[in-house]
Amino acid sequence: MNNHPLASILLAILFGTTPALATNGKVTISSPTKGEIVKAGTKIKLSYEADAGHEGDHLHLNVDGKRADIIRQMKGTIAIDGLAPGKHRLCLLVNTRGHVQTGAETCVDVTAK
């Protein structure tokens, strides 16, 4: 797997694909936002959109570095169980069918109070 942008562009030129298809995808979390304070102990709605790229198949939701869910839809809102008071990191990672990370991911840090 090659993470160099120049290599992706060269592959796109050589094989006739667009640079977007030569990448490993993209993930965006629109809610909650970075640094947001959420209510501890209540479900949180996480809104996201993903492009799995040419290798990706599904998303893994990680909460504080531990897998919390596997998500098949590339766009939507999911509910996360209430968080204990304190700082937390919510991440979505694009994975292959074999559950290997492609490198496309995004995280948002929140504080539960």
PDB file of N, CA and C in Angstrom:
ATOM      1  N   MET A   1       0.851  -1.164   0.000  1.00  0.00           N
ATOM      2  CA  MET A   1       0.000   0.000   0.000  1.00  0.00           C
ATOM      3  C   MET A   1       0.900   1.231   0.000  1.00  0.00           C
ATOM      4  N   ASN A   2       0.592   2.188  -0.857  1.00  0.00           N
ATOM      5  CA  ASN A   2       1.428   3.369  -1.002  1.00  0.00           C
ATOM      6  C   ASN A   2       0.634   4.606  -0.607  1.00  0.00           C
ATOM      7  N   ASN A   3       1.172   5.398   0.319  1.00  0.00           N
ATOM      8  CA  ASN A   3       0.459   6.570   0.800  1.00  0.00           C
ATOM      9  C   ASN A   3       1.034   7.862   0.245  1.00  0.00           C
ATOM     10  N   HIS A   4       1.838   7.804  -0.802  1.00  0.00           N
ATOM     11  CA  HIS A   4       2.445   9.004  -1.363  1.00  0.00           C
ATOM     12  C   HIS A   4       1.540   9.586  -2.438  1.00  0.00           C
ATOM     13  N   PRO A   5       1.173  10.874  -2.304  1.00  0.00           N
ATOM     14  CA  PRO A   5       0.283  11.492  -3.303  1.00  0.00           C
ATOM     15  C   PRO A   5       0.853  11.445  -4.719  1.00  0.00           C
ATOM     16  N   LEU A   6       2.160  11.636  -4.873  1.00  0.00           N
ATOM     17  CA  LEU A   6       2.766  11.611  -6.196  1.00  0.00           C
ATOM     18  C   LEU A   6       2.610  10.239  -6.840  1.00  0.00           C
ATOM     19  N   ALA A   7       2.765   9.195  -6.053  1.00  0.00           N
ATOM     20  CA  ALA A   7       2.607   7.836  -6.571  1.00  0.00           C
ATOM     21  C   ALA A   7       1.177   7.616  -7.057  1.00  0.00           C
ATOM     22  N   SER A   8       0.197   8.145  -6.314  1.00  0.00           N
ATOM     23  CA  SER A   8      -1.210   8.008  -6.725  1.00  0.00           C
ATOM     24  C   SER A   8      -1.463   8.711  -8.045  1.00  0.00           C
ATOM     25  N   ILE A   9      -0.884   9.882  -8.216  1.00  0.00           N
ATOM     26  CA  ILE A   9      -1.047  10.635  -9.461  1.00  0.00           C
ATOM     27  C   ILE A   9      -0.392   9.897 -10.619  1.00  0.00           C
ATOM     28  N   LEU A  10       0.815   9.369 -10.398  1.00  0.00           N
ATOM     29  CA  LEU A  10       1.497   8.602 -11.444  1.00  0.00           C
ATOM     30  C   LEU A  10       0.691   7.373 -11.851  1.00  0.00           C
ATOM     31  N   LEU A  11       0.143   6.658 -10.863  1.00  0.00           N
ATOM     32  CA  LEU A  11      -0.693   5.498 -11.175  1.00  0.00           C
ATOM     33  C   LEU A  11      -1.920   5.914 -11.975  1.00  0.00           C
ATOM     34  N   ALA A  12      -2.491   7.044 -11.611  1.00  0.00           N
ATOM     35  CA  ALA A  12      -3.662   7.534 -12.327  1.00  0.00           C
ATOM     36  C   ALA A  12      -3.323   7.829 -13.783  1.00  0.00           C
ATOM     37  N   ILE A  13      -2.156   8.431 -14.021  1.00  0.00           N
ATOM     38  CA  ILE A  13      -1.739   8.754 -15.387  1.00  0.00           C
ATOM     39  C   ILE A  13      -1.443   7.475 -16.172  1.00  0.00           C
ATOM     40  N   LEU A  14      -0.709   6.550 -15.549  1.00  0.00           N
ATOM     41  CA  LEU A  14      -0.321   5.319 -16.230  1.00  0.00           C
ATOM     42  C   LEU A  14      -1.495   4.406 -16.544  1.00  0.00           C
ATOM     43  N   PHE A  15      -2.454   4.322 -15.622  1.00  0.00           N
ATOM     44  CA  PHE A  15      -3.532   3.363 -15.793  1.00  0.00           C
ATOM     45  C   PHE A  15      -4.866   3.987 -16.155  1.00  0.00           C
ATOM     46  N   GLY A  16      -4.887   5.302 -16.363  1.00  0.00           N
ATOM     47  CA  GLY A  16      -6.093   5.964 -16.837  1.00  0.00           C
ATOM     48  C   GLY A  16      -7.186   6.144 -15.813  1.00  0.00           C
ATOM     49  N   THR A  17      -6.855   6.012 -14.537  1.00  0.00           N
ATOM     50  CA  THR A  17      -7.867   6.251 -13.517  1.00  0.00           C
ATOM     51  C   THR A  17      -7.735   7.680 -13.021  1.00  0.00           C
ATOM     52  N   THR A  18      -8.768   8.160 -12.378  1.00  0.00           N
ATOM     53  CA  THR A  18      -8.694   9.497 -11.813  1.00  0.00           C
ATOM     54  C   THR A  18      -7.956   9.437 -10.486  1.00  0.00           C
ATOM     55  N   PRO A  19      -7.336  10.530 -10.045  1.00  0.00           N
ATOM     56  CA  PRO A  19      -6.663  10.514  -8.748  1.00  0.00           C
ATOM     57  C   PRO A  19      -7.583  10.104  -7.612  1.00  0.00           C
ATOM     58  N   ALA A  20      -8.865  10.432  -7.688  1.00  0.00           N
ATOM     59  CA  ALA A  20      -9.789  10.059  -6.619  1.00  0.00           C
ATOM     60  C   ALA A  20      -9.894   8.541  -6.495  1.00  0.00           C
ATOM     61  N   LEU A  21      -9.831   7.831  -7.616  1.00  0.00           N
ATOM     62  CA  LEU A  21      -9.905   6.374  -7.569  1.00  0.00           C
ATOM     63  C   LEU A  21      -8.580   5.745  -7.166  1.00  0.00           C
ATOM     64  N   ALA A  22      -7.520   6.497  -7.230  1.00  0.00           N
ATOM     65  CA  ALA A  22      -6.213   5.968  -6.864  1.00  0.00           C
ATOM     66  C   ALA A  22      -5.913   6.187  -5.385  1.00  0.00           C
ATOM     67  N   THR A  23      -6.851   6.746  -4.648  1.00  0.00           N
ATOM     68  CA  THR A  23      -6.651   6.995  -3.225  1.00  0.00           C
ATOM     69  C   THR A  23      -7.329   5.923  -2.395  1.00  0.00           C
ATOM     70  N   ASN A  24      -7.147   6.030  -1.100  1.00  0.00           N
ATOM     71  CA  ASN A  24      -7.721   5.047  -0.185  1.00  0.00           C
ATOM     72  C   ASN A  24      -9.011   5.523   0.460  1.00  0.00           C
ATOM     73  N   GLY A  25      -9.679   6.514  -0.088  1.00  0.00           N
ATOM     74  CA  GLY A  25     -10.957   6.956   0.432  1.00  0.00           C
ATOM     75  C   GLY A  25     -10.847   8.151   1.350  1.00  0.00           C
ATOM     76  N   LYS A  26     -11.995   8.511   1.914  1.00  0.00           N
ATOM     77  CA  LYS A  26     -12.072   9.682   2.784  1.00  0.00           C
ATOM     78  C   LYS A  26     -13.255   9.519   3.728  1.00  0.00           C
ATOM     79  N   VAL A  27     -13.101  10.013   4.953  1.00  0.00           N
ATOM     80  CA  VAL A  27     -14.176   9.947   5.935  1.00  0.00           C
ATOM     81  C   VAL A  27     -14.330  11.318   6.578  1.00  0.00           C
ATOM     82  N   THR A  28     -15.582  11.755   6.756  1.00  0.00           N
ATOM     83  CA  THR A  28     -15.872  13.029   7.409  1.00  0.00           C
ATOM     84  C   THR A  28     -16.898  12.799   8.511  1.00  0.00           C
ATOM     85  N   ILE A  29     -16.630  13.346   9.687  1.00  0.00           N
ATOM     86  CA  ILE A  29     -17.608  13.351  10.780  1.00  0.00           C
ATOM     87  C   ILE A  29     -18.115  14.783  10.890  1.00  0.00           C
ATOM     88  N   SER A  30     -19.429  14.954  10.696  1.00  0.00           N
ATOM     89  CA  SER A  30     -19.996  16.302  10.769  1.00  0.00           C
ATOM     90  C   SER A  30     -20.561  16.612  12.156  1.00  0.00           C
ATOM     91  N   SER A  31     -20.880  15.577  12.921  1.00  0.00           N
ATOM     92  CA  SER A  31     -21.407  15.777  14.271  1.00  0.00           C
ATOM     93  C   SER A  31     -21.131  14.532  15.098  1.00  0.00           C
ATOM     94  N   PRO A  32     -20.639  14.666  16.293  1.00  0.00           N
ATOM     95  CA  PRO A  32     -20.311  15.898  17.005  1.00  0.00           C
ATOM     96  C   PRO A  32     -19.066  16.545  16.404  1.00  0.00           C
ATOM     97  N   THR A  33     -18.877  17.804  16.729  1.00  0.00           N
ATOM     98  CA  THR A  33     -17.733  18.545  16.205  1.00  0.00           C
ATOM     99  C   THR A  33     -16.550  18.459  17.158  1.00  0.00           C
ATOM    100  N   LYS A  34     -15.383  18.780  16.640  1.00  0.00           N
ATOM    101  CA  LYS A  34     -14.151  18.741  17.424  1.00  0.00           C
ATOM    102  C   LYS A  34     -14.291  19.602  18.675  1.00  0.00           C
ATOM    103  N   GLY A  35     -14.004  19.013  19.831  1.00  0.00           N
ATOM    104  CA  GLY A  35     -14.036  19.736  21.089  1.00  0.00           C
ATOM    105  C   GLY A  35     -15.418  19.909  21.699  1.00  0.00           C
ATOM    106  N   GLU A  36     -16.431  19.347  21.063  1.00  0.00           N
ATOM    107  CA  GLU A  36     -17.799  19.520  21.559  1.00  0.00           C
ATOM    108  C   GLU A  36     -17.974  18.879  22.937  1.00  0.00           C
ATOM    109  N   ILE A  37     -18.804  19.501  23.757  1.00  0.00           N
ATOM    110  CA  ILE A  37     -19.157  18.938  25.056  1.00  0.00           C
ATOM    111  C   ILE A  37     -20.484  18.217  24.875  1.00  0.00           C
ATOM    112  N   VAL A  38     -20.511  16.933  25.242  1.00  0.00           N
ATOM    113  CA  VAL A  38     -21.715  16.115  25.118  1.00  0.00           C
ATOM    114  C   VAL A  38     -22.170  15.710  26.514  1.00  0.00           C
ATOM    115  N   LYS A  39     -23.424  15.332  26.628  1.00  0.00           N
ATOM    116  CA  LYS A  39     -23.977  14.954  27.923  1.00  0.00           C
ATOM    117  C   LYS A  39     -23.539  13.531  28.267  1.00  0.00           C
ATOM    118  N   ALA A  40     -22.869  13.378  29.405  1.00  0.00           N
ATOM    119  CA  ALA A  40     -22.398  12.063  29.850  1.00  0.00           C
ATOM    120  C   ALA A  40     -23.586  11.138  30.111  1.00  0.00           C
ATOM    121  N   GLY A  41     -23.402   9.861  29.760  1.00  0.00           N
ATOM    122  CA  GLY A  41     -24.406   8.856  30.053  1.00  0.00           C
ATOM    123  C   GLY A  41     -25.581   8.788  29.105  1.00  0.00           C
ATOM    124  N   THR A  42     -25.673   9.664  28.120  1.00  0.00           N
ATOM    125  CA  THR A  42     -26.773   9.613  27.154  1.00  0.00           C
ATOM    126  C   THR A  42     -26.213   9.292  25.767  1.00  0.00           C
ATOM    127  N   LYS A  43     -27.054   8.678  24.949  1.00  0.00           N
ATOM    128  CA  LYS A  43     -26.612   8.315  23.591  1.00  0.00           C
ATOM    129  C   LYS A  43     -26.220   9.558  22.806  1.00  0.00           C
ATOM    130  N   ILE A  44     -25.170   9.416  22.026  1.00  0.00           N
ATOM    131  CA  ILE A  44     -24.666  10.495  21.177  1.00  0.00           C
ATOM    132  C   ILE A  44     -24.941  10.109  19.732  1.00  0.00           C
ATOM    133  N   LYS A  45     -25.408  11.056  18.929  1.00  0.00           N
ATOM    134  CA  LYS A  45     -25.601  10.803  17.498  1.00  0.00           C
ATOM    135  C   LYS A  45     -24.364  11.265  16.752  1.00  0.00           C
ATOM    136  N   LEU A  46     -23.751  10.341  16.026  1.00  0.00           N
ATOM    137  CA  LEU A  46     -22.579  10.644  15.216  1.00  0.00           C
ATOM    138  C   LEU A  46     -23.016  10.640  13.760  1.00  0.00           C
ATOM    139  N   SER A  47     -22.880  11.778  13.091  1.00  0.00           N
ATOM    140  CA  SER A  47     -23.228  11.893  11.671  1.00  0.00           C
ATOM    141  C   SER A  47     -21.945  11.872  10.852  1.00  0.00           C
ATOM    142  N   TYR A  48     -21.958  11.132   9.762  1.00  0.00           N
ATOM    143  CA  TYR A  48     -20.736  10.923   8.986  1.00  0.00           C
ATOM    144  C   TYR A  48     -21.045  10.734   7.510  1.00  0.00           C
ATOM    145  N   GLU A  49     -19.986  10.832   6.709  1.00  0.00           N
ATOM    146  CA  GLU A  49     -20.045  10.505   5.291  1.00  0.00           C
ATOM    147  C   GLU A  49     -18.689   9.945   4.909  1.00  0.00           C
ATOM    148  N   ALA A  50     -18.690   8.881   4.121  1.00  0.00           N
ATOM    149  CA  ALA A  50     -17.436   8.235   3.751  1.00  0.00           C
ATOM    150  C   ALA A  50     -17.413   7.861   2.279  1.00  0.00           C
ATOM    151  N   ASP A  51     -16.232   7.906   1.708  1.00  0.00           N
ATOM    152  CA  ASP A  51     -15.946   7.361   0.385  1.00  0.00           C
ATOM    153  C   ASP A  51     -14.934   6.255   0.660  1.00  0.00           C
ATOM    154  N   ALA A  52     -15.329   5.023   0.453  1.00  0.00           N
ATOM    155  CA  ALA A  52     -14.477   3.886   0.812  1.00  0.00           C
ATOM    156  C   ALA A  52     -13.257   3.741  -0.096  1.00  0.00           C
ATOM    157  N   GLY A  53     -13.186   4.482  -1.191  1.00  0.00           N
ATOM    158  CA  GLY A  53     -12.053   4.341  -2.102  1.00  0.00           C
ATOM    159  C   GLY A  53     -12.108   3.011  -2.832  1.00  0.00           C
ATOM    160  N   HIS A  54     -11.031   2.678  -3.504  1.00  0.00           N
ATOM    161  CA  HIS A  54     -11.031   1.448  -4.307  1.00  0.00           C
ATOM    162  C   HIS A  54     -10.779   0.190  -3.487  1.00  0.00           C
ATOM    163  N   GLU A  55     -10.281   0.313  -2.268  1.00  0.00           N
ATOM    164  CA  GLU A  55      -9.986  -0.865  -1.446  1.00  0.00           C
ATOM    165  C   GLU A  55     -11.006  -1.095  -0.341  1.00  0.00           C
ATOM    166  N   GLY A  56     -11.719  -0.045   0.063  1.00  0.00           N
ATOM    167  CA  GLY A  56     -12.578  -0.128   1.236  1.00  0.00           C
ATOM    168  C   GLY A  56     -13.893  -0.843   1.000  1.00  0.00           C
ATOM    169  N   ASP A  57     -14.414  -1.387   2.099  1.00  0.00           N
ATOM    170  CA  ASP A  57     -15.677  -2.122   2.057  1.00  0.00           C
ATOM    171  C   ASP A  57     -16.651  -1.632   3.129  1.00  0.00           C
ATOM    172  N   HIS A  58     -16.133  -1.255   4.299  1.00  0.00           N
ATOM    173  CA  HIS A  58     -16.977  -0.858   5.412  1.00  0.00           C
ATOM    174  C   HIS A  58     -16.170   0.013   6.372  1.00  0.00           C
ATOM    175  N   LEU A  59     -16.840   0.506   7.414  1.00  0.00           N
ATOM    176  CA  LEU A  59     -16.195   1.360   8.414  1.00  0.00           C
ATOM    177  C   LEU A  59     -16.151   0.661   9.765  1.00  0.00           C
ATOM    178  N   HIS A  60     -15.122   0.966  10.528  1.00  0.00           N
ATOM    179  CA  HIS A  60     -15.083   0.566  11.929  1.00  0.00           C
ATOM    180  C   HIS A  60     -15.225   1.832  12.755  1.00  0.00           C
ATOM    181  N   LEU A  61     -16.104   1.798  13.742  1.00  0.00           N
ATOM    182  CA  LEU A  61     -16.222   2.874  14.713  1.00  0.00           C
ATOM    183  C   LEU A  61     -15.395   2.478  15.920  1.00  0.00           C
ATOM    184  N   ASN A  62     -14.438   3.316  16.264  1.00  0.00           N
ATOM    185  CA  ASN A  62     -13.637   3.098  17.462  1.00  0.00           C
ATOM    186  C   ASN A  62     -13.937   4.207  18.454  1.00  0.00           C
ATOM    187  N   VAL A  63     -14.128   3.815  19.701  1.00  0.00           N
ATOM    188  CA  VAL A  63     -14.310   4.770  20.786  1.00  0.00           C
ATOM    189  C   VAL A  63     -13.149   4.566  21.745  1.00  0.00           C
ATOM    190  N   ASP A  64     -12.354   5.601  21.904  1.00  0.00           N
ATOM    191  CA  ASP A  64     -11.170   5.541  22.774  1.00  0.00           C
ATOM    192  C   ASP A  64     -10.249   4.376  22.411  1.00  0.00           C
ATOM    193  N   GLY A  65     -10.084   4.159  21.095  1.00  0.00           N
ATOM    194  CA  GLY A  65      -9.147   3.145  20.611  1.00  0.00           C
ATOM    195  C   GLY A  65      -9.676   1.725  20.573  1.00  0.00           C
ATOM    196  N   LYS A  66     -10.930   1.513  20.958  1.00  0.00           N
ATOM    197  CA  LYS A  66     -11.515   0.168  20.946  1.00  0.00           C
ATOM    198  C   LYS A  66     -12.672   0.125  19.960  1.00  0.00           C
ATOM    199  N   ARG A  67     -12.744  -0.965  19.189  1.00  0.00           N
ATOM    200  CA  ARG A  67     -13.816  -1.086  18.203  1.00  0.00           C
ATOM    201  C   ARG A  67     -15.159  -1.176  18.911  1.00  0.00           C
ATOM    202  N   ALA A  68     -16.079  -0.306  18.494  1.00  0.00           N
ATOM    203  CA  ALA A  68     -17.408  -0.272  19.093  1.00  0.00           C
ATOM    204  C   ALA A  68     -18.486  -0.763  18.137  1.00  0.00           C
ATOM    205  N   ASP A  69     -18.212  -0.690  16.812  1.00  0.00           N
ATOM    206  CA  ASP A  69     -19.237  -1.075  15.846  1.00  0.00           C
ATOM    207  C   ASP A  69     -18.609  -1.231  14.466  1.00  0.00           C
ATOM    208  N   ILE A  70     -19.286  -1.981  13.612  1.00  0.00           N
ATOM    209  CA  ILE A  70     -18.934  -2.104  12.192  1.00  0.00           C
ATOM    210  C   ILE A  70     -20.096  -1.499  11.422  1.00  0.00           C
ATOM    211  N   ILE A  71     -19.789  -0.599  10.495  1.00  0.00           N
ATOM    212  CA  ILE A  71     -20.815   0.146   9.776  1.00  0.00           C
ATOM    213  C   ILE A  71     -20.693  -0.142   8.284  1.00  0.00           C
ATOM    214  N   ARG A  72     -21.782  -0.556   7.677  1.00  0.00           N
ATOM    215  CA  ARG A  72     -21.789  -0.888   6.244  1.00  0.00           C
ATOM    216  C   ARG A  72     -22.212   0.291   5.372  1.00  0.00           C
ATOM    217  N   GLN A  73     -23.032   1.189   5.902  1.00  0.00           N
ATOM    218  CA  GLN A  73     -23.491   2.333   5.112  1.00  0.00           C
ATOM    219  C   GLN A  73     -22.398   3.388   5.066  1.00  0.00           C
ATOM    220  N   MET A  74     -22.238   4.024   3.921  1.00  0.00           N
ATOM    221  CA  MET A  74     -21.191   5.029   3.751  1.00  0.00           C
ATOM    222  C   MET A  74     -21.642   6.443   4.122  1.00  0.00           C
ATOM    223  N   LYS A  75     -22.906   6.588   4.502  1.00  0.00           N
ATOM    224  CA  LYS A  75     -23.396   7.897   4.923  1.00  0.00           C
ATOM    225  C   LYS A  75     -24.547   7.669   5.883  1.00  0.00           C
ATOM    226  N   GLY A  76     -24.571   8.454   6.963  1.00  0.00           N
ATOM    227  CA  GLY A  76     -25.688   8.308   7.876  1.00  0.00           C
ATOM    228  C   GLY A  76     -25.393   8.841   9.261  1.00  0.00           C
ATOM    229  N   THR A  77     -26.215   8.384  10.192  1.00  0.00           N
ATOM    230  CA  THR A  77     -26.078   8.746  11.597  1.00  0.00           C
ATOM    231  C   THR A  77     -26.167   7.469  12.412  1.00  0.00           C
ATOM    232  N   ILE A  78     -25.261   7.325  13.360  1.00  0.00           N
ATOM    233  CA  ILE A  78     -25.297   6.168  14.243  1.00  0.00           C
ATOM    234  C   ILE A  78     -25.338   6.649  15.684  1.00  0.00           C
ATOM    235  N   ALA A  79     -25.901   5.826  16.549  1.00  0.00           N
ATOM    236  CA  ALA A  79     -25.983   6.157  17.975  1.00  0.00           C
ATOM    237  C   ALA A  79     -24.836   5.475  18.711  1.00  0.00           C
ATOM    238  N   ILE A  80     -24.178   6.251  19.544  1.00  0.00           N
ATOM    239  CA  ILE A  80     -23.096   5.730  20.383  1.00  0.00           C
ATOM    240  C   ILE A  80     -23.600   5.726  21.810  1.00  0.00           C
ATOM    241  N   ASP A  81     -23.411   4.608  22.510  1.00  0.00           N
ATOM    242  CA  ASP A  81     -23.830   4.525  23.901  1.00  0.00           C
ATOM    243  C   ASP A  81     -23.212   5.650  24.709  1.00  0.00           C
ATOM    244  N   GLY A  82     -23.914   6.047  25.754  1.00  0.00           N
ATOM    245  CA  GLY A  82     -23.469   7.149  26.596  1.00  0.00           C
ATOM    246  C   GLY A  82     -22.038   6.982  27.074  1.00  0.00           C
ATOM    247  N   LEU A  83     -21.311   8.068  27.084  1.00  0.00           N
ATOM    248  CA  LEU A  83     -19.910   8.070  27.493  1.00  0.00           C
ATOM    249  C   LEU A  83     -19.791   8.475  28.958  1.00  0.00           C
ATOM    250  N   ALA A  84     -18.819   7.921  29.634  1.00  0.00           N
ATOM    251  CA  ALA A  84     -18.520   8.316  31.005  1.00  0.00           C
ATOM    252  C   ALA A  84     -17.963   9.740  30.986  1.00  0.00           C
ATOM    253  N   PRO A  85     -18.086  10.467  32.082  1.00  0.00           N
ATOM    254  CA  PRO A  85     -17.514  11.817  32.120  1.00  0.00           C
ATOM    255  C   PRO A  85     -16.022  11.794  31.778  1.00  0.00           C
ATOM    256  N   GLY A  86     -15.586  12.792  31.027  1.00  0.00           N
ATOM    257  CA  GLY A  86     -14.183  12.898  30.645  1.00  0.00           C
ATOM    258  C   GLY A  86     -14.014  13.075  29.149  1.00  0.00           C
ATOM    259  N   LYS A  87     -12.745  13.042  28.711  1.00  0.00           N
ATOM    260  CA  LYS A  87     -12.419  13.221  27.290  1.00  0.00           C
ATOM    261  C   LYS A  87     -12.461  11.885  26.577  1.00  0.00           C
ATOM    262  N   HIS A  88     -12.949  11.935  25.333  1.00  0.00           N
ATOM    263  CA  HIS A  88     -13.075  10.714  24.534  1.00  0.00           C
ATOM    264  C   HIS A  88     -12.725  11.009  23.087  1.00  0.00           C
ATOM    265  N   ARG A  89     -12.235   9.985  22.387  1.00  0.00           N
ATOM    266  CA  ARG A  89     -11.917  10.086  20.959  1.00  0.00           C
ATOM    267  C   ARG A  89     -12.806   9.114  20.196  1.00  0.00           C
ATOM    268  N   LEU A  90     -13.556   9.670  19.222  1.00  0.00           N
ATOM    269  CA  LEU A  90     -14.433   8.882  18.358  1.00  0.00           C
ATOM    270  C   LEU A  90     -13.803   8.849  16.968  1.00  0.00           C
ATOM    271  N   CYS A  91     -13.585   7.664  16.424  1.00  0.00           N
ATOM    272  CA  CYS A  91     -12.924   7.523  15.122  1.00  0.00           C
ATOM    273  C   CYS A  91     -13.713   6.612  14.193  1.00  0.00           C
ATOM    274  N   LEU A  92     -13.709   6.966  12.922  1.00  0.00           N
ATOM    275  CA  LEU A  92     -14.239   6.109  11.864  1.00  0.00           C
ATOM    276  C   LEU A  92     -13.091   5.775  10.929  1.00  0.00           C
ATOM    277  N   LEU A  93     -12.910   4.471  10.654  1.00  0.00           N
ATOM    278  CA  LEU A  93     -11.811   3.998   9.826  1.00  0.00           C
ATOM    279  C   LEU A  93     -12.349   3.142   8.688  1.00  0.00           C
ATOM    280  N   VAL A  94     -11.885   3.388   7.481  1.00  0.00           N
ATOM    281  CA  VAL A  94     -12.270   2.571   6.326  1.00  0.00           C
ATOM    282  C   VAL A  94     -11.458   1.274   6.377  1.00  0.00           C
ATOM    283  N   ASN A  95     -12.155   0.145   6.184  1.00  0.00           N
ATOM    284  CA  ASN A  95     -11.528  -1.168   6.210  1.00  0.00           C
ATOM    285  C   ASN A  95     -11.887  -1.967   4.961  1.00  0.00           C
ATOM    286  N   THR A  96     -11.017  -2.911   4.612  1.00  0.00           N
ATOM    287  CA  THR A  96     -11.279  -3.831   3.510  1.00  0.00           C
ATOM    288  C   THR A  96     -12.244  -4.914   3.990  1.00  0.00           C
ATOM    289  N   ARG A  97     -12.651  -5.775   3.091  1.00  0.00           N
ATOM    290  CA  ARG A  97     -13.513  -6.910   3.474  1.00  0.00           C
ATOM    291  C   ARG A  97     -12.844  -7.781   4.527  1.00  0.00           C
ATOM    292  N   GLY A  98     -11.521  -7.830   4.499  1.00  0.00           N
ATOM    293  CA  GLY A  98     -10.763  -8.628   5.470  1.00  0.00           C
ATOM    294  C   GLY A  98     -10.462  -7.874   6.756  1.00  0.00           C
ATOM    295  N   HIS A  99     -11.113  -6.728   6.965  1.00  0.00           N
ATOM    296  CA  HIS A  99     -10.955  -5.900   8.170  1.00  0.00           C
ATOM    297  C   HIS A  99      -9.555  -5.312   8.316  1.00  0.00           C
ATOM    298  N   VAL A 100      -8.906  -5.052   7.196  1.00  0.00           N
ATOM    299  CA  VAL A 100      -7.603  -4.384   7.192  1.00  0.00           C
ATOM    300  C   VAL A 100      -7.845  -2.903   6.914  1.00  0.00           C
ATOM    301  N   GLN A 101      -7.289  -2.034   7.742  1.00  0.00           N
ATOM    302  CA  GLN A 101      -7.474  -0.603   7.552  1.00  0.00           C
ATOM    303  C   GLN A 101      -6.801  -0.140   6.265  1.00  0.00           C
ATOM    304  N   THR A 102      -7.494   0.746   5.531  1.00  0.00           N
ATOM    305  CA  THR A 102      -6.940   1.260   4.277  1.00  0.00           C
ATOM    306  C   THR A 102      -6.097   2.511   4.496  1.00  0.00           C
ATOM    307  N   GLY A 103      -6.239   3.132   5.659  1.00  0.00           N
ATOM    308  CA  GLY A 103      -5.523   4.373   5.932  1.00  0.00           C
ATOM    309  C   GLY A 103      -6.441   5.582   5.964  1.00  0.00           C
ATOM    310  N   ALA A 104      -7.643   5.454   5.398  1.00  0.00           N
ATOM    311  CA  ALA A 104      -8.603   6.555   5.438  1.00  0.00           C
ATOM    312  C   ALA A 104      -9.327   6.514   6.779  1.00  0.00           C
ATOM    313  N   GLU A 105      -9.221   7.594   7.517  1.00  0.00           N
ATOM    314  CA  GLU A 105      -9.886   7.664   8.804  1.00  0.00           C
ATOM    315  C   GLU A 105     -10.042   9.112   9.237  1.00  0.00           C
ATOM    316  N   THR A 106     -10.919   9.307  10.187  1.00  0.00           N
ATOM    317  CA  THR A 106     -11.061  10.621  10.811  1.00  0.00           C
ATOM    318  C   THR A 106     -11.494  10.399  12.246  1.00  0.00           C
ATOM    319  N   CYS A 107     -11.077  11.323  13.100  1.00  0.00           N
ATOM    320  CA  CYS A 107     -11.405  11.244  14.524  1.00  0.00           C
ATOM    321  C   CYS A 107     -11.884  12.601  15.003  1.00  0.00           C
ATOM    322  N   VAL A 108     -12.691  12.565  16.057  1.00  0.00           N
ATOM    323  CA  VAL A 108     -13.134  13.789  16.702  1.00  0.00           C
ATOM    324  C   VAL A 108     -13.029  13.559  18.212  1.00  0.00           C
ATOM    325  N   ASP A 109     -12.470  14.545  18.899  1.00  0.00           N
ATOM    326  CA  ASP A 109     -12.351  14.493  20.344  1.00  0.00           C
ATOM    327  C   ASP A 109     -13.514  15.250  20.966  1.00  0.00           C
ATOM    328  N   VAL A 110     -14.173  14.626  21.938  1.00  0.00           N
ATOM    329  CA  VAL A 110     -15.280  15.254  22.649  1.00  0.00           C
ATOM    330  C   VAL A 110     -15.060  15.113  24.147  1.00  0.00           C
ATOM    331  N   THR A 111     -15.782  15.917  24.909  1.00  0.00           N
ATOM    332  CA  THR A 111     -15.742  15.825  26.364  1.00  0.00           C
ATOM    333  C   THR A 111     -17.150  15.573  26.860  1.00  0.00           C
ATOM    334  N   ALA A 112     -17.313  14.515  27.646  1.00  0.00           N
ATOM    335  CA  ALA A 112     -18.617  14.187  28.237  1.00  0.00           C
ATOM    336  C   ALA A 112     -18.683  14.794  29.636  1.00  0.00           C
ATOM    337  N   LYS A 113     -19.759  15.556  29.880  1.00  0.00           N
ATOM    338  CA  LYS A 113     -19.966  16.168  31.198  1.00  0.00           C
ATOM    339  C   LYS A 113     -21.365  15.883  31.672  1.00  0.00           C
TER     340      LYS A 113
END
